[in-house]
Coordinates of C-alpha atoms in Angstrom, one line a residue:
X1 CA 10.9 3.1 11.1
X2 CA 14.3 2.3 11.6
X3 CA 13.8 -1.6 10.9
X4 CA 14.7 -1.4 7.4
X5 CA 17.8 1.1 7.9
X6 CA 19.3 -1.3 10.1
X7 CA 19.3 -4.1 7.9
X8 CA 20.6 -2.1 5.0
X9 CA 23.5 -1.2 7.5
X10 CA 24.2 -4.4 8.3
X11 CA 24.5 -5.2 4.4
X12 CA 27.0 -2.0 4.3
X13 CA 28.6 -3.2 7.1
X14 CA 28.6 0.1 9.1
X15 CA 28.8 -1.1 12.8
X16 CA 28.7 2.6 14.9
X17 CA 25.4 3.1 12.8
X18 CA 23.9 -0.2 13.4
X19 CA 24.5 0.7 17.0
X20 CA 22.9 3.8 17.0
X21 CA 19.9 2.4 15.0
X22 CA 19.4 -0.3 16.9
X23 CA 18.7 2.1 19.9
X24 CA 16.8 4.5 18.1
X25 CA 14.3 1.4 17.2
X26 CA 14.0 0.9 20.9
X27 CA 13.0 4.3 22.1
X28 CA 11.6 5.2 18.8
X29 CA 7.5 5.2 20.5
X30 CA 8.7 7.1 22.8
X31 CA 9.4 10.0 20.0
X32 CA 6.3 11.8 18.1
X33 CA 5.6 10.4 15.0
X34 CA 6.4 14.1 12.9
X35 CA 10.0 14.3 14.7
X36 CA 11.0 10.5 13.8
X37 CA 12.1 11.2 10.6
X38 CA 13.9 14.6 11.2
X39 CA 16.0 13.4 14.1
X40 CA 17.0 10.0 12.0
X41 CA 18.4 12.1 8.9
X42 CA 19.9 14.7 11.6
X43 CA 21.7 11.4 12.8
X44 CA 22.8 10.5 9.8
X45 CA 24.3 13.7 8.5
X46 CA 26.2 14.2 11.5
X47 CA 27.7 10.8 11.2
X48 CA 28.8 11.9 7.4
X49 CA 30.8 14.6 9.2
X50 CA 32.6 12.4 11.5
X51 CA 36.1 10.8 10.9
X52 CA 35.7 7.3 11.9
X53 CA 39.6 5.8 12.6
X54 CA 41.2 6.1 8.8
X55 CA 38.2 5.1 7.0
X56 CA 37.0 8.2 6.4
X57 CA 36.0 8.8 2.9
X58 CA 34.7 4.8 2.6
X59 CA 32.5 5.7 5.9
X60 CA 31.2 8.6 4.5
X61 CA 30.4 7.0 1.1
X62 CA 28.2 4.6 3.0
X63 CA 26.3 7.4 5.1
X64 CA 25.8 8.9 2.0
X65 CA 24.0 5.9 0.8
X66 CA 22.1 5.5 3.9
X67 CA 20.6 9.2 3.8
X68 CA 19.1 8.0 0.3
X69 CA 17.9 5.2 2.1
X70 CA 16.5 7.4 4.6
X71 CA 14.8 9.2 2.3
X72 CA 13.5 6.5 0.4
X73 CA 12.1 4.8 3.4
X74 CA 10.2 7.9 4.6
X75 CA 8.7 8.1 0.6
X76 CA 8.0 4.3 0.8
X77 CA 6.6 4.4 4.2
X78 CA 4.0 7.2 3.0
X79 CA 3.0 5.4 -0.1
X80 CA 2.2 2.3 2.1
X81 CA 0.1 4.4 4.0
X82 CA -2.0 5.8 1.3
X83 CA -2.3 2.5 -1.0
X84 CA -3.1 0.2 1.9
X85 CA -6.3 0.9 2.5
X86 CA -7.6 -0.1 -0.6
X87 CA -6.8 -3.8 -0.4
X88 CA -7.8 -6.8 1.7
X89 CA -5.5 -9.7 2.5
X90 CA -8.1 -12.8 1.1
X91 CA -7.7 -16.1 3.0
X92 CA -6.1 -18.6 1.1
X93 CA -4.7 -22.3 1.9
X94 CA -1.1 -23.0 2.0
X95 CA -1.9 -25.6 -0.1
X96 CA -3.6 -23.1 -3.0
X97 CA -2.2 -22.5 -6.2
X98 CA 0.2 -19.8 -6.6
X99 CA 0.2 -16.3 -8.3
X100 CA 4.0 -15.6 -8.9
X101 CA 4.5 -11.9 -9.5
X102 CA 8.0 -10.7 -10.7
X103 CA 8.7 -7.6 -8.4
X104 CA 12.3 -6.9 -9.4
X105 CA 11.4 -3.3 -10.6
X106 CA 9.2 -2.1 -7.5
X107 CA 11.9 0.2 -6.1
X108 CA 12.5 1.9 -9.7
X109 CA 9.1 3.0 -10.3
X110 CA 5.5 3.0 -9.3
X111 CA 4.9 2.0 -12.7
X112 CA 6.0 -1.2 -12.1
X113 CA 4.3 -1.7 -8.8
X114 CA 0.9 -0.4 -9.6
X115 CA 0.5 -2.5 -12.5
X116 CA 1.7 -5.9 -11.0
X117 CA 0.2 -4.9 -8.0
X118 CA -3.3 -4.5 -9.6
X119 CA -3.1 -7.2 -11.8
X120 CA -2.2 -9.5 -9.0
X121 CA -4.9 -8.2 -6.9
X122 CA -7.6 -8.7 -9.5
X123 CA -6.3 -12.5 -10.5
X124 CA -6.6 -13.0 -6.5
X125 CA -10.0 -11.9 -6.3
X126 CA -11.4 -14.1 -8.7
X127 CA -9.3 -17.2 -8.7
X128 CA -8.6 -19.4 -5.8
X129 CA -4.7 -18.8 -5.8
X130 CA -2.6 -16.6 -3.5
X131 CA 0.2 -14.3 -4.7
X132 CA 3.6 -14.9 -3.9
X133 CA 6.3 -12.0 -5.1
X134 CA 9.4 -13.0 -6.6
X135 CA 12.4 -11.1 -5.8
X136 CA 16.3 -11.7 -7.2
X137 CA 18.2 -11.9 -4.0
X138 CA 15.4 -12.2 -1.6
X139 CA 13.7 -10.2 1.7
X140 CA 17.1 -9.1 3.2
X141 CA 18.6 -7.5 0.2
X142 CA 15.6 -6.1 -0.8
X143 CA 13.3 -5.1 2.1
X144 CA 11.6 -2.4 0.2
X145 CA 10.2 -4.5 -2.3
X146 CA 8.5 -6.6 0.6
X147 CA 7.4 -3.4 2.2
X148 CA 5.5 -2.1 -1.0
X149 CA 4.1 -5.3 -2.2
X150 CA 2.7 -5.4 1.5
X151 CA 0.5 -2.5 1.1
X152 CA -1.3 -4.6 -1.6
X153 CA -1.9 -7.2 1.5
X154 CA 0.5 -9.5 -0.1
X155 CA 3.0 -10.9 2.4
X156 CA 4.9 -14.1 0.8
X157 CA 8.2 -13.5 -0.5
X158 CA 10.6 -15.7 -2.3
X159 CA 14.1 -14.7 -3.4
X160 CA 15.7 -16.4 -6.3
X161 CA 19.3 -16.4 -4.9
X162 CA 18.8 -16.3 -1.2
X163 CA 16.0 -18.5 -0.9
X164 CA 16.4 -21.3 -4.0
X165 CA 19.5 -21.0 -5.3
X166 CA 21.5 -21.1 -2.2
X167 CA 19.6 -24.1 -1.1
X168 CA 20.3 -26.2 -3.9
X169 CA 22.2 -29.7 -3.8
X170 CA 25.9 -29.4 -4.3
X171 CA 25.6 -31.3 -7.5
X172 CA 23.0 -28.8 -8.9
X173 CA 25.5 -26.1 -8.1
X174 CA 28.3 -28.0 -10.1
X175 CA 25.9 -29.1 -13.2
X176 CA 25.3 -25.0 -13.1
X177 CA 28.8 -24.6 -13.4
X178 CA 29.2 -27.6 -16.3
X179 CA 26.6 -26.3 -18.5
X180 CA 27.8 -22.7 -18.1
X181 CA 31.2 -23.3 -19.1
X182 CA 30.1 -25.6 -21.7
X183 CA 27.8 -23.0 -23.4
X184 CA 30.0 -20.3 -23.1
X185 CA 33.1 -22.0 -24.6
X186 CA 30.6 -23.2 -27.5
X187 CA 29.4 -19.4 -28.0
X188 CA 32.7 -18.1 -28.2
X189 CA 33.4 -20.5 -30.9
X190 CA 30.5 -20.0 -33.0
X191 CA 31.5 -16.0 -33.0
X192 CA 35.2 -17.1 -33.7
X193 CA 33.7 -18.7 -36.9
X194 CA 31.2 -15.7 -37.8
X195 CA 28.2 -17.8 -36.7
X196 CA 26.2 -15.2 -34.8
X197 CA 23.2 -16.1 -36.0
X198 CA 23.4 -19.7 -34.8
X199 CA 24.3 -18.1 -31.8
X200 CA 20.8 -16.4 -31.4
X201 CA 19.4 -19.8 -31.9
X202 CA 20.9 -21.1 -28.7
X203 CA 18.5 -23.0 -26.8
X204 CA 18.6 -25.0 -23.7
X205 CA 15.3 -27.8 -23.1
X206 CA 13.7 -26.3 -26.1
X207 CA 13.7 -22.9 -24.8
X208 CA 15.1 -20.2 -27.0
X209 CA 18.0 -18.3 -25.2
X210 CA 20.7 -16.7 -27.1
X211 CA 18.3 -13.6 -28.4
X212 CA 17.9 -12.8 -24.8
X213 CA 21.7 -13.5 -23.8
X214 CA 22.6 -11.0 -27.0
X215 CA 20.6 -8.5 -25.6
X216 CA 21.8 -8.5 -22.0
X217 CA 25.2 -8.5 -23.2
X218 CA 24.6 -5.5 -25.2
X219 CA 23.0 -3.8 -22.4
X220 CA 25.3 -4.6 -19.6
X221 CA 28.6 -5.8 -20.6
X222 CA 29.6 -3.8 -23.6
X223 CA 30.4 -0.3 -22.4
X224 CA 29.3 1.8 -25.1
X225 CA 29.8 -0.7 -27.8
X226 CA 26.4 -1.6 -29.7
X227 CA 27.5 -4.9 -31.2
X228 CA 29.0 -8.3 -30.1
X229 CA 31.8 -9.8 -32.1
X230 CA 33.4 -12.1 -29.8
X231 CA 32.2 -13.7 -26.4
X232 CA 34.3 -12.5 -23.7
X233 CA 35.1 -13.2 -20.1
X234 CA 32.8 -10.3 -18.9
X235 CA 29.8 -12.3 -20.9
X236 CA 30.5 -15.3 -18.6
X237 CA 28.3 -14.4 -15.5
X238 CA 25.4 -13.7 -18.1
X239 CA 25.7 -17.4 -18.9
X240 CA 25.9 -18.3 -15.4
X241 CA 22.7 -16.7 -14.5
X242 CA 21.1 -18.0 -17.3
X243 CA 21.5 -21.5 -16.0
X244 CA 21.0 -20.3 -12.3
X245 CA 17.4 -19.2 -13.3
X246 CA 16.7 -22.7 -14.9
X247 CA 17.7 -24.3 -11.9
X248 CA 15.7 -22.0 -9.6
X249 CA 12.8 -21.9 -11.4
X250 CA 12.6 -25.7 -11.3
X251 CA 12.6 -25.8 -7.7
X252 CA 10.2 -23.0 -7.7
X253 CA 7.8 -25.6 -9.7
X254 CA 8.6 -27.8 -7.1
X255 CA 7.7 -25.8 -4.0
X256 CA 4.7 -24.0 -5.8
X257 CA 1.7 -25.2 -7.7
X258 CA 2.0 -22.0 -10.2
X259 CA -1.4 -20.8 -11.9
X260 CA -0.3 -17.5 -13.5
X261 CA 2.7 -15.8 -13.5
X262 CA 3.2 -12.0 -14.1
X263 CA 5.6 -10.3 -15.6
X264 CA 6.9 -6.2 -16.5
X265 CA 9.1 -7.4 -19.5
X266 CA 9.3 -10.3 -22.1
X267 CA 13.2 -9.4 -23.4
X268 CA 16.8 -10.3 -21.5
X269 CA 17.3 -13.0 -19.6
X270 CA 16.6 -11.2 -16.2
X271 CA 13.2 -11.0 -17.4
X272 CA 12.4 -12.9 -20.6
X273 CA 13.7 -16.1 -19.3
X274 CA 11.2 -16.1 -16.6
X275 CA 8.3 -16.0 -18.7
X276 CA 9.3 -18.2 -21.6
X277 CA 10.2 -21.1 -18.8
X278 CA 6.8 -20.5 -17.1
X279 CA 4.7 -20.5 -20.4
X280 CA 6.6 -23.6 -21.4
X281 CA 5.4 -25.1 -18.4
X282 CA 1.5 -24.0 -19.8
X283 CA 1.6 -21.5 -17.1
X284 CA -0.7 -18.5 -17.8
X285 CA 1.8 -15.4 -18.6
X286 CA 0.7 -11.8 -18.6
X287 CA 2.8 -9.2 -19.6
X288 CA 2.3 -6.1 -18.3
X289 CA 4.4 -3.1 -19.9
X290 CA 2.6 0.5 -19.0
X291 CA 0.3 0.8 -21.4
X292 CA -0.8 -2.7 -22.3
X293 CA -1.6 -6.8 -21.4
X294 CA -0.6 -9.6 -23.0
X295 CA -1.9 -12.6 -22.0
X296 CA 0.8 -15.2 -23.4
X297 CA -1.3 -18.3 -23.6
X298 CA -1.2 -19.1 -27.4
X299 CA 2.0 -17.7 -28.9
X300 CA 5.2 -19.9 -29.2
X301 CA 7.4 -17.9 -28.1
X302 CA 6.5 -14.6 -25.9
X303 CA 7.5 -11.5 -27.8
X304 CA 6.1 -7.9 -27.9
X305 CA 5.9 -7.7 -31.5
X306 CA 4.2 -11.0 -32.2
X307 CA 1.8 -10.4 -29.7
X308 CA 1.2 -7.0 -30.6
X309 CA 0.5 -8.5 -34.3
X310 CA -1.6 -11.1 -33.2
X311 CA -4.3 -8.8 -30.9
X312 CA -4.1 -6.6 -34.1
X313 CA -5.2 -9.2 -36.7
X314 CA -7.8 -10.4 -34.6
X315 CA -9.7 -6.8 -34.8
X316 CA -8.6 -6.3 -38.8
X317 CA -11.6 -7.5 -40.2
X318 CA -13.9 -5.8 -38.3
X319 CA -12.2 -2.3 -38.2
X320 CA -11.8 -2.5 -42.4
X321 CA -15.5 -2.7 -42.3
X322 CA -16.1 0.2 -40.1
X323 CA -15.6 3.5 -41.7
X324 CA -16.1 5.1 -38.4
X325 CA -13.4 3.5 -37.2
X326 CA -11.2 4.4 -40.1
X327 CA -12.1 7.6 -40.1
X328 CA -11.1 7.6 -36.2
X329 CA -7.7 6.5 -37.1
X330 CA -7.2 9.4 -39.3
X331 CA -8.3 11.8 -36.4
X332 CA -5.8 10.1 -33.9
X333 CA -3.2 10.1 -36.3
X334 CA -3.4 13.8 -36.7
X335 CA -3.2 13.9 -32.7
X336 CA -0.2 11.6 -32.7
X337 CA 1.7 14.4 -35.8
X338 CA 0.8 17.0 -33.3
X339 CA 2.3 15.4 -30.2
X340 CA -0.7 15.4 -28.1
X341 CA -1.2 11.7 -27.4
X342 CA -0.3 10.0 -24.2
X343 CA 3.0 8.3 -25.6
X344 CA 6.3 9.6 -24.5
X345 CA 8.0 8.9 -27.9
X346 CA 5.6 10.4 -30.0
X347 CA 5.4 13.3 -27.8
X348 CA 9.5 13.7 -28.2
X349 CA 9.4 13.0 -31.7
X350 CA 6.6 15.8 -32.4
X351 CA 5.8 17.8 -29.7
X352 CA 7.7 21.1 -29.6
X353 CA 9.2 20.2 -32.8
X354 CA 9.4 22.3 -35.9
X355 CA 7.5 20.9 -39.1
X356 CA 10.1 22.1 -42.0
X357 CA 8.4 22.0 -45.3
X358 CA 11.0 20.1 -48.0
X359 CA 12.7 23.3 -49.3
X360 CA 13.4 24.6 -45.6
X361 CA 15.0 20.8 -44.9
X362 CA 17.0 21.0 -47.8
X363 CA 18.3 24.4 -46.8
X364 CA 18.8 23.6 -43.2
X365 CA 21.3 20.5 -44.1
X366 CA 22.5 21.7 -47.6
X367 CA 20.9 19.5 -50.0
X368 CA 21.5 21.3 -53.2
X369 CA 20.1 18.7 -55.5
X370 CA 16.1 17.5 -56.4
X371 CA 17.0 13.9 -56.0
X372 CA 14.3 11.8 -54.0
X373 CA 14.7 11.9 -50.1
X374 CA 15.0 8.6 -48.0
X375 CA 14.7 9.1 -44.1
X376 CA 16.5 6.1 -42.4
X377 CA 15.2 6.2 -38.8
X378 CA 18.0 4.7 -36.0
X379 CA 16.4 3.0 -33.2
X380 CA 18.0 2.8 -29.5
X381 CA 20.8 0.4 -29.9
X382 CA 20.5 -1.3 -26.5
X383 CA 17.1 -1.7 -26.7
X384 CA 16.5 -5.2 -27.4
X385 CA 17.6 -6.0 -31.2
X386 CA 16.6 -9.9 -30.9
X387 CA 14.6 -10.6 -28.1
X388 CA 11.1 -8.1 -28.9
X389 CA 10.7 -9.6 -32.6
X390 CA 11.9 -12.0 -35.2
X391 CA 13.7 -12.1 -38.3
X392 CA 16.0 -8.9 -37.9
X393 CA 18.2 -9.0 -41.2
X394 CA 21.2 -8.2 -39.2
X395 CA 22.6 -9.0 -36.2
X396 CA 21.4 -5.8 -33.8
X397 CA 20.5 -2.0 -34.6
X398 CA 24.1 -1.0 -34.7
X399 CA 25.1 -3.3 -37.4
X400 CA 21.9 -2.7 -39.9
X401 CA 22.7 1.4 -39.6
X402 CA 26.2 0.5 -40.1
X403 CA 26.0 -1.5 -43.4
X404 CA 22.9 0.4 -44.5
X405 CA 24.9 3.8 -44.5
X406 CA 27.8 1.6 -45.7
X407 CA 25.7 0.8 -49.1
X408 CA 24.2 3.6 -49.4
X409 CA 27.3 5.7 -49.3
X410 CA 27.7 4.5 -53.0
X411 CA 24.0 5.5 -54.0
X412 CA 24.3 9.1 -55.1
X413 CA 21.2 9.6 -56.8
X414 CA 19.3 9.5 -53.5
X415 CA 19.7 11.7 -50.1
X416 CA 20.0 9.7 -47.5
X417 CA 18.8 11.6 -44.0
X418 CA 19.3 9.3 -41.0
X419 CA 17.0 10.5 -37.9
X420 CA 18.0 9.4 -34.4
X421 CA 15.5 7.9 -32.1
X422 CA 13.5 10.6 -29.6
X423 CA 14.4 8.2 -26.6
X424 CA 18.3 8.1 -26.6
X425 CA 18.8 10.2 -23.2
X426 CA 17.5 7.6 -20.8
X427 CA 19.6 4.8 -22.6
X428 CA 22.5 7.2 -22.4
X429 CA 23.2 7.2 -26.1
X430 CA 23.0 10.6 -27.1
X431 CA 25.3 11.6 -29.8
X432 CA 25.9 7.8 -31.0
X433 CA 23.7 7.5 -34.2
X434 CA 25.5 10.8 -35.3
X435 CA 29.1 9.3 -34.4
X436 CA 28.1 6.4 -36.9
X437 CA 26.8 8.4 -39.5
X438 CA 30.2 11.2 -39.6
X439 CA 31.9 7.6 -40.2
X440 CA 30.6 7.5 -43.7
X441 CA 30.1 10.9 -44.7
X442 CA 32.1 12.4 -47.0
X443 CA 32.9 15.4 -49.0
X444 CA 30.1 14.8 -52.0
X445 CA 28.2 12.7 -49.4
X446 CA 24.5 12.2 -50.2
X447 CA 24.0 11.0 -46.1
X448 CA 22.7 13.4 -44.1
X449 CA 21.8 13.8 -40.2
X450 CA 18.3 14.8 -39.6
X451 CA 18.2 18.2 -37.6
X452 CA 17.5 17.9 -33.9
X453 CA 14.6 19.9 -33.6
X454 CA 12.7 18.2 -36.9
X455 CA 9.1 17.2 -36.3
X456 CA 8.6 13.7 -37.7
X457 CA 5.5 15.3 -39.1
X458 CA 7.7 17.0 -41.5
X459 CA 7.7 13.7 -43.6
X460 CA 4.6 14.5 -45.3
X461 CA 5.8 16.1 -48.2
X462 CA 9.6 15.5 -47.7
X463 CA 10.4 11.9 -47.6
X464 CA 9.9 9.7 -50.8
X465 CA 10.4 6.8 -48.7
X466 CA 11.8 5.3 -45.4
X467 CA 13.5 2.6 -43.8
X468 CA 13.5 1.0 -40.2
X469 CA 14.1 -2.2 -38.6
X470 CA 10.8 -2.3 -36.6
X471 CA 10.1 1.7 -35.7
X472 CA 6.6 2.2 -35.5
X473 CA 7.4 5.3 -38.0
X474 CA 6.7 2.6 -40.5
X475 CA 3.2 1.9 -39.6
X476 CA 2.4 5.8 -39.4
X477 CA 3.4 7.0 -42.8
X478 CA 2.3 3.7 -44.1
X479 CA -1.2 5.5 -43.6
X480 CA -0.3 8.6 -45.4
X481 CA 1.3 6.8 -48.5
X482 CA 4.9 6.9 -47.6
X483 CA 6.3 3.3 -49.1
X484 CA 7.9 1.8 -45.8
X485 CA 11.2 -0.7 -46.3
X486 CA 12.0 -3.0 -43.3
X487 CA 15.0 -5.0 -41.8
X488 CA 12.8 -6.9 -39.2
X489 CA 9.5 -8.1 -38.6
X490 CA 7.6 -5.5 -36.4
X491 CA 4.2 -5.8 -35.2
X492 CA 2.8 -4.2 -38.2
X493 CA 4.7 -6.3 -41.2
X494 CA 3.0 -9.2 -43.0
X495 CA -0.2 -6.9 -43.7
X496 CA 0.8 -5.8 -47.1
X497 CA 1.7 -2.3 -46.9
X498 CA 5.3 -2.7 -46.5
X499 CA 8.1 -3.9 -48.3
X500 CA 9.8 -6.9 -46.7
X501 CA 13.1 -8.1 -47.8
X502 CA 14.1 -11.9 -46.8
X503 CA 17.6 -11.2 -46.8
X504 CA 20.4 -8.8 -46.5
X505 CA 21.3 -9.0 -50.5
X506 CA 17.3 -8.3 -50.7
X507 CA 17.3 -5.2 -48.5
X508 CA 20.5 -3.7 -50.4
X509 CA 18.9 -4.3 -53.7
X510 CA 15.5 -2.7 -52.6
X511 CA 17.5 0.4 -51.3
X512 CA 19.1 0.6 -54.6
X513 CA 16.1 1.1 -56.1
X514 CA 14.4 2.6 -53.5
X515 CA 14.2 6.0 -55.5
X516 CA 11.4 4.2 -57.5
X517 CA 9.4 3.1 -55.2
X518 CA 5.9 4.0 -55.5
X519 CA 3.4 5.5 -53.4
X520 CA 1.2 3.4 -51.3
X521 CA -2.2 2.4 -53.0
X522 CA -5.6 3.4 -51.5
X523 CA -6.1 -0.2 -50.5
X524 CA -2.8 -0.5 -48.9
X525 CA -3.3 3.1 -47.2
X526 CA -6.7 1.8 -46.2
X527 CA -4.9 -1.4 -44.6
X528 CA -2.9 0.7 -42.6
X529 CA -5.0 3.0 -40.9
X530 CA -6.8 -0.4 -40.0
X531 CA -3.6 -1.5 -38.4
X532 CA -3.1 1.8 -37.0
X533 CA -6.8 1.6 -35.1
X534 CA -5.9 -1.5 -34.5
X535 CA -2.2 -0.6 -32.9
X536 CA -4.2 2.2 -30.4
X537 CA -7.0 -0.2 -29.1
X538 CA -4.3 -2.2 -27.7
X539 CA -2.7 0.7 -25.9
X540 CA -4.6 1.5 -22.4
X541 CA -6.6 4.6 -22.4
X542 CA -6.7 5.2 -18.9
X543 CA -4.1 7.2 -17.8
X544 CA -5.4 7.7 -14.1
X545 CA -2.1 6.6 -12.5
X546 CA 0.3 6.2 -15.2
X547 CA 0.7 8.8 -17.9
X548 CA 3.8 10.7 -19.5
X549 CA 4.5 12.7 -16.7
X550 CA 4.8 10.2 -14.2
X551 CA 6.5 7.6 -16.8
X552 CA 9.4 10.7 -17.7
X553 CA 9.6 10.7 -14.0
X554 CA 11.0 7.4 -13.8
X555 CA 12.8 7.2 -16.9
X556 CA 14.4 10.8 -16.9
X557 CA 13.4 11.7 -20.7
X558 CA 13.7 15.5 -19.9
X559 CA 15.3 15.1 -16.5
X560 CA 17.4 13.1 -14.4
X561 CA 15.1 9.9 -13.2
X562 CA 13.3 10.4 -10.3
X563 CA 12.1 7.6 -8.9
X564 CA 11.1 8.9 -5.7
X565 CA 9.7 11.9 -7.1
X566 CA 7.6 9.5 -9.3
X567 CA 6.0 7.8 -6.3
X568 CA 5.4 11.2 -4.7
X569 CA 3.1 11.9 -8.0
X570 CA 1.6 8.4 -7.7
X571 CA 0.6 9.0 -3.7
X572 CA -1.1 12.1 -4.9
X573 CA -3.3 10.5 -7.7
X574 CA -4.0 7.5 -4.9
X575 CA -5.6 10.2 -2.4
X576 CA -8.2 10.9 -5.0
X577 CA -9.0 7.4 -7.5
X578 CA -9.4 3.9 -6.2
X579 CA -7.3 1.6 -8.0
X580 CA -9.8 -1.1 -7.9
X581 CA -11.6 1.3 -10.2
X582 CA -9.2 1.4 -12.9
X583 CA -9.7 0.2 -15.9
X584 CA -6.6 -2.3 -15.9
X585 CA -8.5 -3.9 -12.5
X586 CA -12.0 -4.6 -14.7
X587 CA -9.7 -5.9 -17.7
X588 CA -8.4 -8.3 -15.3
X589 CA -11.6 -9.3 -13.6
X590 CA -13.3 -9.8 -16.7
X591 CA -10.9 -11.7 -18.8
X592 CA -10.2 -13.9 -16.2
X593 CA -14.0 -14.4 -14.4
X594 CA -14.9 -16.3 -17.6
X595 CA -12.0 -18.5 -17.7
X596 CA -12.3 -19.2 -14.0
X597 CA -15.9 -20.0 -14.3

């Protein structure tokens, strides 16, 4: 039990602890199992209270971290004990093709581990391939990820940095440095001369990287700023990571005959570059979100909204001809508006909120006229503005809101109500939309902030139109006839029931006349309902292991993120349910047994 902690302690350079825990490991088998963990934690807490020379604060900080590692180790040990009996190790030759599995997030939530693990074991069962877990660093720095996947009887791991990059030739590392500097300084030039869109289209070896770099800059480097105006030194390491990944992936493809790649995301350099790289190599790429599975073997660039659009379009003709399915779509919408579905964003938007009448809403935010009401649905600024879809009319979600408000503040014959996204908390963006609104809200302003207790269901009867880049709200309220103006290309665009400007000028022109937009026709509403039904069909309906309760623990919507608590919850569910009987396992078995045969 102490082996992993010794590895962590060596990594943290805590020499006294290494000696003590090495001794503990030698006598561990002599101690009854139920006493091992309490004794270890007692020793750790004792160490925290000891002053070692002049490094007390540093040492205490390191030991406090080790106590957290000890807690994690016990939870992960218990999880592995519960999960392991469900799985068996299948014999494969070393020359067998490989199922490469992105294992970057295993420690951060059982949702990531279970879905990638289940898909991997299903693929292993129906194919001749052997699974290999891909880590960022390697097993020395990420021992728990290795251990968690071993509970699926997957024992082979490879690290991008420790096992691949560290073994690159000096010449290749020099080439990485040259490419990093060239692309970094070229990007500086693009932003200096206002050519941000050219940066978004930046590519290397035919693979677009600019959009993913942009999203990762906002996520990792901006420190509360949600748009990129200039390339700065803090961005340099992202360019280097990009080319480290390219050359490391080259080596992986030489080392392994990769047949399948399993991923948790298609965005950011950290995840999306791998997916695009392997897709470019004609490797079958399987992306699994918490609710969906995308098999990227037909799309030019794997993107969330593009994948969703195609899957819905394939279903649409059959749904349009089926009145029962259209009625089901209406029933599903009613449940969504009541906050009674298994989707966190919808529960936060509708559940426990007040449904305002139009008059009550006007009274609440002090609207004293009868002008049309248009809702502006803001996005989470840092949540992949460029990588998840195409054709965004603005550089990012922040610029979209900023420029939209700058334009509409002069349109006084419309009341503009800005609605922050319901899931801002996990992204640390609480209050950020309100800050932007207050920049443009003057004495006689027609711009308002939506009440925080407002249920989005209150749009029915209140909204004359809405505008968003790619929010699902645009689909939901098209189903009840409310016109939507898009500033991007979400999965529900292109079906004929949304207004889709092709440029900023056209977008602003539409907003100028938005009060004159007519409610959707019956045919448009029918199409919107069919698209909504297709959207629902794409989502998993199996919540045996992963539901909104577990995801909330992982992401921290209602409370602080608690990955260990989520693992404890997953253990309870595993004790009662066999993951090989899950819908996800059956879906992969059924999909790929046909392809393999």
